[in-house]
Coordinates of C-alpha atoms in Angstrom, one line a residue:
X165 CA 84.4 22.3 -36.7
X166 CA 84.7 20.3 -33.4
X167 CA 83.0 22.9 -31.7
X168 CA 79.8 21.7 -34.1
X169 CA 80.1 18.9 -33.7
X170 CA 80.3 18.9 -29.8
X171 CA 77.1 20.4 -30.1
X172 CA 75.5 18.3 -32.1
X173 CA 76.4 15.5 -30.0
X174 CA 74.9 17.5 -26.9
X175 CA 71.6 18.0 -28.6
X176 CA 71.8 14.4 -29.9
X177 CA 72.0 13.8 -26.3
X178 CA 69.4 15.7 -24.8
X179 CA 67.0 14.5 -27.3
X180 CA 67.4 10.9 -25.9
X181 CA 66.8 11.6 -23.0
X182 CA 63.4 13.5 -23.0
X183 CA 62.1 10.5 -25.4
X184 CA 63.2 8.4 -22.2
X185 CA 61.8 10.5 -19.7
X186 CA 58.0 10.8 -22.0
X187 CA 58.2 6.9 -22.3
X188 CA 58.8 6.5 -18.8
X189 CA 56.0 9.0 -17.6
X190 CA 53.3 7.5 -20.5
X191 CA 54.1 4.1 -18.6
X192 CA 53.7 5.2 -15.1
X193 CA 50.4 7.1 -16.5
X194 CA 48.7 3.6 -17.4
X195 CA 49.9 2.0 -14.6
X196 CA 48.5 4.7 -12.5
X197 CA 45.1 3.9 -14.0
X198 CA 45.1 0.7 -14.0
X199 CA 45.9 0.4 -9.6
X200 CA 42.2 -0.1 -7.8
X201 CA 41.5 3.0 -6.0
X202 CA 38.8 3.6 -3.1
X203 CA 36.2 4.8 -5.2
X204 CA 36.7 1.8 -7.7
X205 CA 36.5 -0.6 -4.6
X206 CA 33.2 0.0 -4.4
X207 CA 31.3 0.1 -7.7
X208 CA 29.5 -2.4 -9.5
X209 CA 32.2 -3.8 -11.2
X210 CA 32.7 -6.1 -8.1
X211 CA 29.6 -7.4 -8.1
X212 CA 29.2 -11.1 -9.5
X213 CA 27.4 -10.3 -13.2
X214 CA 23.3 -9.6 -12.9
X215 CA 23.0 -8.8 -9.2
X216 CA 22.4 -5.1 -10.0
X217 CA 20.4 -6.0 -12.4
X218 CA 18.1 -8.1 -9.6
X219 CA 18.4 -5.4 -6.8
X220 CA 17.2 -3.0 -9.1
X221 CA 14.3 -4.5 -9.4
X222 CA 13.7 -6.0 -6.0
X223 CA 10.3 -4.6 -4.4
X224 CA 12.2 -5.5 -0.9
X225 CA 15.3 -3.5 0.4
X226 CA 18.6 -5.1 -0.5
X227 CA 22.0 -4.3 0.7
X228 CA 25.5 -5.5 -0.5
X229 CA 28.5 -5.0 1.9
X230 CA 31.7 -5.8 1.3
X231 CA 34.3 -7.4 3.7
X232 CA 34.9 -3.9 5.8
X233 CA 31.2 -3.3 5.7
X234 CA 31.1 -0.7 3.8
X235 CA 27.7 -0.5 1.5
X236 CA 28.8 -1.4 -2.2
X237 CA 25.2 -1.3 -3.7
X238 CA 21.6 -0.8 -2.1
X239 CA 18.5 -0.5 -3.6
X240 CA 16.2 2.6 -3.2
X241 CA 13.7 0.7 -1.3
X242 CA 17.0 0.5 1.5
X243 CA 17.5 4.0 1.9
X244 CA 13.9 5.1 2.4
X245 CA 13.5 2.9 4.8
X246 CA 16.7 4.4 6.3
X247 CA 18.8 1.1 6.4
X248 CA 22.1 2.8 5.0
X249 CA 23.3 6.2 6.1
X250 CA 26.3 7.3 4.9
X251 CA 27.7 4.8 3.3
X252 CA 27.3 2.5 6.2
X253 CA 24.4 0.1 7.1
X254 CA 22.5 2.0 10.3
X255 CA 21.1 -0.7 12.0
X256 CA 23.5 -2.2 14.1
X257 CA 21.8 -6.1 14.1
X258 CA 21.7 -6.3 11.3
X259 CA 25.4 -5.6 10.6
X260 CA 26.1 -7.8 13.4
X261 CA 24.3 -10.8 11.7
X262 CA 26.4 -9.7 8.6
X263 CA 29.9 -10.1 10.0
X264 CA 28.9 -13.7 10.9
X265 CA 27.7 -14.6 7.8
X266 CA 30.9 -13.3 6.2
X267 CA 32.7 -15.2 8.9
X268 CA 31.3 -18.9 9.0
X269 CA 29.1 -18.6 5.4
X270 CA 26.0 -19.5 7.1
X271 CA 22.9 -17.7 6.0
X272 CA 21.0 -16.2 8.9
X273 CA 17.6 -14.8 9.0
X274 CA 15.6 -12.5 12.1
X275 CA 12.4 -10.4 12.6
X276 CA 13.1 -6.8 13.9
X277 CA 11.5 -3.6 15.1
X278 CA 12.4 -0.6 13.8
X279 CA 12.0 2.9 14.8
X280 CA 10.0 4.6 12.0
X281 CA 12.3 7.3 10.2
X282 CA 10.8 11.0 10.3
X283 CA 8.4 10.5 13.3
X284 CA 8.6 11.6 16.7
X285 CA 6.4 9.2 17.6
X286 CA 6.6 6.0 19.4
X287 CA 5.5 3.7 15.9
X288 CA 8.0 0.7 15.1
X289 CA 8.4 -0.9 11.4
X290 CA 8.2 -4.6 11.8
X291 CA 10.8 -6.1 9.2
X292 CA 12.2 -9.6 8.5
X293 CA 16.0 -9.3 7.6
X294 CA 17.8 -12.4 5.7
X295 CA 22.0 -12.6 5.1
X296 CA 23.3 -14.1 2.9
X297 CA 26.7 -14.5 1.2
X298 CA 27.2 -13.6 -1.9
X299 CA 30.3 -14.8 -3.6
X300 CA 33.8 -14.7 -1.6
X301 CA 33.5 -11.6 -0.1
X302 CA 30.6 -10.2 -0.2
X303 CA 27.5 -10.8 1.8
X304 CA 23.9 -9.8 0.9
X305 CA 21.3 -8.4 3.1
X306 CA 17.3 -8.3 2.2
X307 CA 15.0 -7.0 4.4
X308 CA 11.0 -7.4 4.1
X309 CA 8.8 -4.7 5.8
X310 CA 6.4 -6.8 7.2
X311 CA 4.2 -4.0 9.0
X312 CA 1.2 -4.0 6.8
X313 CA 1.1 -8.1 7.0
X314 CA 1.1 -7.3 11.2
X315 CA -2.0 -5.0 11.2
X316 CA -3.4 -7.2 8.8
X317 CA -2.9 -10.6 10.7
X318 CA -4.1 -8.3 13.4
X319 CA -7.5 -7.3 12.2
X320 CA -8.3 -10.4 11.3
X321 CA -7.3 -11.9 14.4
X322 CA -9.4 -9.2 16.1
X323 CA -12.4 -10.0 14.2
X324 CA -12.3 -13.1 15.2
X325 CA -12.2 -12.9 18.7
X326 CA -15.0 -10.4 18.4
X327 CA -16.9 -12.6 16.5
X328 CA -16.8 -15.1 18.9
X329 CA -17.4 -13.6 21.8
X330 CA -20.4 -11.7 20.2
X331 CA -22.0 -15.0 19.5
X332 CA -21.2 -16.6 22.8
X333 CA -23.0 -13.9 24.5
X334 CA -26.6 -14.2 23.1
X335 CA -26.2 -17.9 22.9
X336 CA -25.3 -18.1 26.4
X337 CA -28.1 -16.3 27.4
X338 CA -30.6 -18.3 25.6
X339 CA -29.3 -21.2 27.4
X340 CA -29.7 -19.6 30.5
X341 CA -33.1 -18.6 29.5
X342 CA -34.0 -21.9 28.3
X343 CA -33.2 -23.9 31.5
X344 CA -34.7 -21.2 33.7
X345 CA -37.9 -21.9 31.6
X346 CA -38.1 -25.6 32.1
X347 CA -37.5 -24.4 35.9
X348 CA -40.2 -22.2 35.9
X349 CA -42.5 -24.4 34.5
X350 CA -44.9 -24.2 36.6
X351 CA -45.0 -20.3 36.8
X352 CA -46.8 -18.9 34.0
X353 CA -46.0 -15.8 34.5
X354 CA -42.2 -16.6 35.0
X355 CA -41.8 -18.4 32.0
X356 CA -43.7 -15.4 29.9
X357 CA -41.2 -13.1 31.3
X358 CA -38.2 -15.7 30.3
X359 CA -39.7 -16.3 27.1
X360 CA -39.4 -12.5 26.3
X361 CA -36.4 -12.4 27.2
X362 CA -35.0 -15.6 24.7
X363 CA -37.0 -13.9 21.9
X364 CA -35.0 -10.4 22.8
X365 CA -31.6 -12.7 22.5
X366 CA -32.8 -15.0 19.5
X367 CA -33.2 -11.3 17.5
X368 CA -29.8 -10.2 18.8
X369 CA -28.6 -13.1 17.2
X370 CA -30.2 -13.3 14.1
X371 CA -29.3 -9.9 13.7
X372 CA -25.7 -10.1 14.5
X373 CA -25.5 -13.5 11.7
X374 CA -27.3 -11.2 9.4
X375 CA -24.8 -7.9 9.4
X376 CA -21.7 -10.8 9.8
X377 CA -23.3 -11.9 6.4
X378 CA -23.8 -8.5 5.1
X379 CA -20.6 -7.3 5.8
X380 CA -18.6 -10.6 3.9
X381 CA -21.2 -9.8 1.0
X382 CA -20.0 -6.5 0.6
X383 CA -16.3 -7.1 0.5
X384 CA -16.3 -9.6 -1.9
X385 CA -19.1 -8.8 -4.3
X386 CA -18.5 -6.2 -7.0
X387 CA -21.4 -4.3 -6.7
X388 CA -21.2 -2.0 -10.1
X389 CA -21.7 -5.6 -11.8
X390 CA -25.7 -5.2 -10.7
X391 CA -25.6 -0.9 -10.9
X392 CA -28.6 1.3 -11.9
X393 CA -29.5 4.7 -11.5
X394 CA -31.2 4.7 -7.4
X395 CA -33.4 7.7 -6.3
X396 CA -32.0 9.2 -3.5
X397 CA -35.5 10.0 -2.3
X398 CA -36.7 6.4 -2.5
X399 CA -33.3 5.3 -0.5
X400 CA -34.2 8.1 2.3
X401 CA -37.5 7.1 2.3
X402 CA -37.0 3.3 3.3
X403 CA -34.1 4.0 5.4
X404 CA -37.4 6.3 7.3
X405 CA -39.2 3.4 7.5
X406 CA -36.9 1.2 8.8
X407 CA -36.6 3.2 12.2
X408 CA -39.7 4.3 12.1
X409 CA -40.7 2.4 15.5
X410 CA -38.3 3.2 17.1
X411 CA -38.0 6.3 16.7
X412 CA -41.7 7.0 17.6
X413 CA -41.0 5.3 20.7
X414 CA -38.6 7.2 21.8
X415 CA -41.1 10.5 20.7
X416 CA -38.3 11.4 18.1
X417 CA -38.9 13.3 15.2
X418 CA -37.9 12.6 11.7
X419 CA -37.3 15.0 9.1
X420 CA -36.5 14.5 5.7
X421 CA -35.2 17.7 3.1
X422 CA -32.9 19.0 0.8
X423 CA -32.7 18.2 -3.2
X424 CA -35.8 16.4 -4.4
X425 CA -34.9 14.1 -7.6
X426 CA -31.8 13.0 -7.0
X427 CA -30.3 9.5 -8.2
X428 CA -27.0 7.9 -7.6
X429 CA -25.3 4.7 -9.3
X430 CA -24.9 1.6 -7.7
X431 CA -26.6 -1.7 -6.0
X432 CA -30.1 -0.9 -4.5
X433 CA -30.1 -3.4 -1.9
X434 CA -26.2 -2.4 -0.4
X435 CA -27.6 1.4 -0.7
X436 CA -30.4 1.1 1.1
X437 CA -28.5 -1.2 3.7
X438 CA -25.7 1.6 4.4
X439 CA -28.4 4.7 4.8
X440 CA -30.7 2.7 7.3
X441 CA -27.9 1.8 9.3
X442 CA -26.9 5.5 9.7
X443 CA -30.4 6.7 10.5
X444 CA -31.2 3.5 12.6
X445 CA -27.9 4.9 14.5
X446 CA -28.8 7.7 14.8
X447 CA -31.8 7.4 16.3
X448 CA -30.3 4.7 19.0
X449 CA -27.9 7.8 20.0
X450 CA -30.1 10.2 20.4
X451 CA -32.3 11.4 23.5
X452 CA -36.2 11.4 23.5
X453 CA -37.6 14.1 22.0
X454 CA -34.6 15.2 19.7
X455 CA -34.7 15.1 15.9
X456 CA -33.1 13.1 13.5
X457 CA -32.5 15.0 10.1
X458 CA -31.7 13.3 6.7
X459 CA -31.0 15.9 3.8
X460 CA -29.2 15.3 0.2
X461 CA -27.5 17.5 -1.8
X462 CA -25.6 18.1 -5.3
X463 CA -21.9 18.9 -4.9
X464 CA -19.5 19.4 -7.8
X465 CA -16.1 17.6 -7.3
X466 CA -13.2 17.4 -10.0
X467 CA -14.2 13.8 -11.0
X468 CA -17.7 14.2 -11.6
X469 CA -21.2 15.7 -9.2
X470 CA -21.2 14.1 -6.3
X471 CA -24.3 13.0 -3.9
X472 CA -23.9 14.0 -0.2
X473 CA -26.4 12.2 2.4
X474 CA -26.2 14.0 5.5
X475 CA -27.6 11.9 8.5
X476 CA -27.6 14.7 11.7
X477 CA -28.7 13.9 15.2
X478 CA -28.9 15.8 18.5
X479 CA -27.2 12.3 20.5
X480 CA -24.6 12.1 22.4
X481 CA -21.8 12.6 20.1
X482 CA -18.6 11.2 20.2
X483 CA -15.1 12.0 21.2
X484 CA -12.0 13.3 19.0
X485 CA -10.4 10.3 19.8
X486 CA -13.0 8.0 19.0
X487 CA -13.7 9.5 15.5
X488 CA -11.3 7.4 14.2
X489 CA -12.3 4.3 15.4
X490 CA -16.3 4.5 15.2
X491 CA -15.3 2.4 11.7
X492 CA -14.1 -0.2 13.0
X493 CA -15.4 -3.8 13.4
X494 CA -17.3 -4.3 16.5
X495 CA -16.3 -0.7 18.1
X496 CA -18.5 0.6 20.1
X497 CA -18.9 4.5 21.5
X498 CA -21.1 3.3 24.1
X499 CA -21.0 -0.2 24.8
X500 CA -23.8 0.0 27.5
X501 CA -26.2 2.0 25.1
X502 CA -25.2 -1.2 22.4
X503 CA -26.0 -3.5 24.5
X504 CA -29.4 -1.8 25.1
X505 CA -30.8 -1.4 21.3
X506 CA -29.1 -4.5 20.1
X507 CA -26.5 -2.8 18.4
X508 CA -23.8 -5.5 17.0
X509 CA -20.8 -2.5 16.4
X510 CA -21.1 -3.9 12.7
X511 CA -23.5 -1.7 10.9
X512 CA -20.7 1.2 10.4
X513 CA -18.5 -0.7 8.9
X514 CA -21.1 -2.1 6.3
X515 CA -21.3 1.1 5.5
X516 CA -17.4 2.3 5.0
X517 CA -17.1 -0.6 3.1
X518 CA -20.5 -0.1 0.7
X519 CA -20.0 3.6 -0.1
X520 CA -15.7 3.0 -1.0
X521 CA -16.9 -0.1 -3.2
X522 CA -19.4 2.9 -5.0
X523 CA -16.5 4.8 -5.6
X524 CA -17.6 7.2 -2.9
X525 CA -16.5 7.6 0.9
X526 CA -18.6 8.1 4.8
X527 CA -17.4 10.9 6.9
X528 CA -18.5 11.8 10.3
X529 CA -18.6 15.0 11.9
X530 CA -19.3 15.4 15.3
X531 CA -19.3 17.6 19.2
X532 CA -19.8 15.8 22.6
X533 CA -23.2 16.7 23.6
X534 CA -24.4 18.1 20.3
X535 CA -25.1 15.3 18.1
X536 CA -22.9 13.8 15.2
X537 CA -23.4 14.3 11.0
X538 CA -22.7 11.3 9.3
X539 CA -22.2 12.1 5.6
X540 CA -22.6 9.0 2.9
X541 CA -20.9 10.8 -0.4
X542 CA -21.5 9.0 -3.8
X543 CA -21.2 9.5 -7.5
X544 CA -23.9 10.7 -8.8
X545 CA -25.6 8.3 -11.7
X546 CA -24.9 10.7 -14.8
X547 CA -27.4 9.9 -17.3
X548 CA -30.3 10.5 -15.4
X549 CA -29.6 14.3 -15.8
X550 CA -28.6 16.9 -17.9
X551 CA -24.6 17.4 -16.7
X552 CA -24.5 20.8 -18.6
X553 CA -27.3 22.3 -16.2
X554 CA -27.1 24.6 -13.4
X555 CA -29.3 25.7 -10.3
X556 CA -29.4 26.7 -6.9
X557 CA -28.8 23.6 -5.5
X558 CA -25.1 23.1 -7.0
X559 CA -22.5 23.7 -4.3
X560 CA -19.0 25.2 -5.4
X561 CA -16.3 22.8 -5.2
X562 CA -14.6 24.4 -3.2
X563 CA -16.8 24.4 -0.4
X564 CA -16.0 21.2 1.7
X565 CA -18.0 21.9 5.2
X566 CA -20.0 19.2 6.1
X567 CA -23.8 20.1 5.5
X568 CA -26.2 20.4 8.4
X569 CA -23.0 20.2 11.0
X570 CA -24.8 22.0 13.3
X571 CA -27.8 19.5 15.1
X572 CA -30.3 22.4 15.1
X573 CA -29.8 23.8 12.1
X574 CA -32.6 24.2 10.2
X575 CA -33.3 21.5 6.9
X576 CA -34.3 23.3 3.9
X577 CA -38.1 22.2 3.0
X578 CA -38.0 19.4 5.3
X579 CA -40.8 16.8 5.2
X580 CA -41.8 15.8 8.8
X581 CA -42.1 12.0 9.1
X582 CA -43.6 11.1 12.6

């Protein structure tokens, strides 16, 4: 009996004291759970209420750091632009600026250059960065990529400076001209050959104001507000015309070919401006007794037929490195030859600008020596033409050369305009 009881009493005992133990260790558990660890330290739970919410929709990079700058949130736009690496912010500036926010609360704001991520070359991101703090201990860094606003600011700046000094030259001149006339007063003969020359600059002049004027019409009209179906042929035809002296002065033949009856959609008047500038360019370029060749074509593209124009000379082409430039305001490939034919470095660029505002794009192919192809590629005006029919003249899609890239090649059926 006491031997039983003993045991009882043993088990009684032991039973107490595994209860104690499982309350003790279900205690420790939730305290356990409850300490801050690392990974807690740095989630969004520390951030004052709605700040995610704004980063996440911030179109500028934003970075939150905490008071051992480690990175506690960034937005996407941050880490493509390859501010935070890691964990850490990358860009050491900018981490300095943050440490004295943190330190005296003031907010600080600078304008940096970056090295772009991914190249190998020499390009910098221009970006504005701003700290800030943001509660206690946190501090907030946004950074605005201001590169785009740069080139912008620089164009413009550029044009302007081109513009003035493209009007200072033929205005210049004409006083020049004009005091060496009243000079020459009494020398006929002199003031004939002055005269000449201040109705040479008064053109250059009239023509720069005129392509200056041309080229803010087409960047700010909508020109499918005025669209109608264009013959192609009737565009080629005037754009003929246009250089038509000059081109017989220089004994250079003009040739005209390709797909008769074509029509494309858009404004007339811009249409026929952005063809006669190629072919008036193209026969400026070239040598005496070369050819300038104008053919058009049907292409089928994903979108919908396309018209190619293909402008071909036999000049004096233009460089690889130039290529990329002959768009541009102003730019030149021959300065001297510009100055020459009156050329104001403008007429290309009324023409980028008219064929993307028709939906369509200008491409240039071209060899040093050989000549250039300057091809004007528009939608083709649908309702003209039966879309479901097929001929000789379609071109596969998949066929991108550049038609007539070769100067001598022959035109198909060309028409010879002298």
């Amino acid at each position: 009996m006491d031997v039983n009881a003993a045991v009882a009493a043993a088990a009684a005992i032991a039973g107490l004291c595994t209860g104690v133990i499982a309350m003790l260790a279900f205690r420790w558990s939730e305290r356990d759970q409850a300490r801050p660890t690392r990974t807690s330290l740095h989630t969004d739970a520390v951030l004052p209420p709605g700040v995610d919410t704004v980063l996440s929709v911030l179109r500028s990079s934003a970075v939150v750091l905490d008071e051992s700058d480690s990175v506690v949130k960034a937005s996407s736009a941050a880490y493509a632009l390859g501010l935070v690496r890691g964990g850490k912010l990358a860009v050491e500036p900018m981490l300095h600026m943050a440490r004295d926010t943190r330190r005296d609360g003031e907010i600080r704001q600078v304008e940096l250059d970056l090295p772009r991520r991914g190249t190998g070359r020499g390009e910098a991101l221009a970006v504005s960065a701003r700290v800030a703090p943001l509660g206690s201990r946190l501090v907030l860094l946004r950074v605005e990529d201001l590169t785009e606003a740069r080139r912008i600011e620089a164009v413009r700046r550029d044009f302007v400076a081109n513009v003035s000094h493209e009007l200072k030259t033929p205005t210049g001149a004409l006083s020049l001209l004009s005091e060496a006339v009243m000079d020459a007063s009494d020398d006929p003969e002199a003031v004939t050959r002055f005269a000449g020359r201040m109705q040479i600059e008064a053109t250059r002049l009239t023509n720069l104001v005129q392509e200056l004027i041309d080229l803010s019409r087409v960047q700010n009209d909508n020109p499918l507000e005025d669209a109608e179906p264009v013959r192609v042929d009737e565009l080629v035809a005037e754009a003929i015309d246009r250089s038509r002296h000059s081109a017989s002065t220089k004994q250079i033949t003009m040739a005209a070919g390709g797909t008769a009856d074509l029509h494309v959609w858009g404004n007339r008047g811009q249409l026929a401006a952005a063809l006669g500038n190629l072919v008036e360019n193209a026969v400026n370029y070239s040598p005496a007794r070369t050819r300038v060749g104008i053919s058009a074509r049907r292409v089928a593209a994903p979108g919908g037929d396309l018209i190619e124009i293909a402008v071909t000379d036999q000049g004096i082409g233009i460089s690889e490195k130039e290529r990329e430039r002959v768009f541009e305001r102003f730019y030149r490939v021959d300065p001297a030859r510009s100055r020459a034919t009156g050329g104001t470095g403008l007429g290309l660029a009324i023409v980028k600008h008219v064929a993307a505002s028709h939906g369509g794009e200008v491409t240039v192919w071209s060899s040093e020596g050989q000549g250039s192809t300057f091809t004007l590629r528009l939608p083709e005006a649908g309702a003209v033409r039966d879309r479901s029919s097929t001929g000789p003249d379609r071109v596969d899609e998949d066929d991108d050369r550049p038609y007539d890239t070769d100067p001598n090649a022959e035109i198909p059926a060309p028409e010879v305009l002298p």
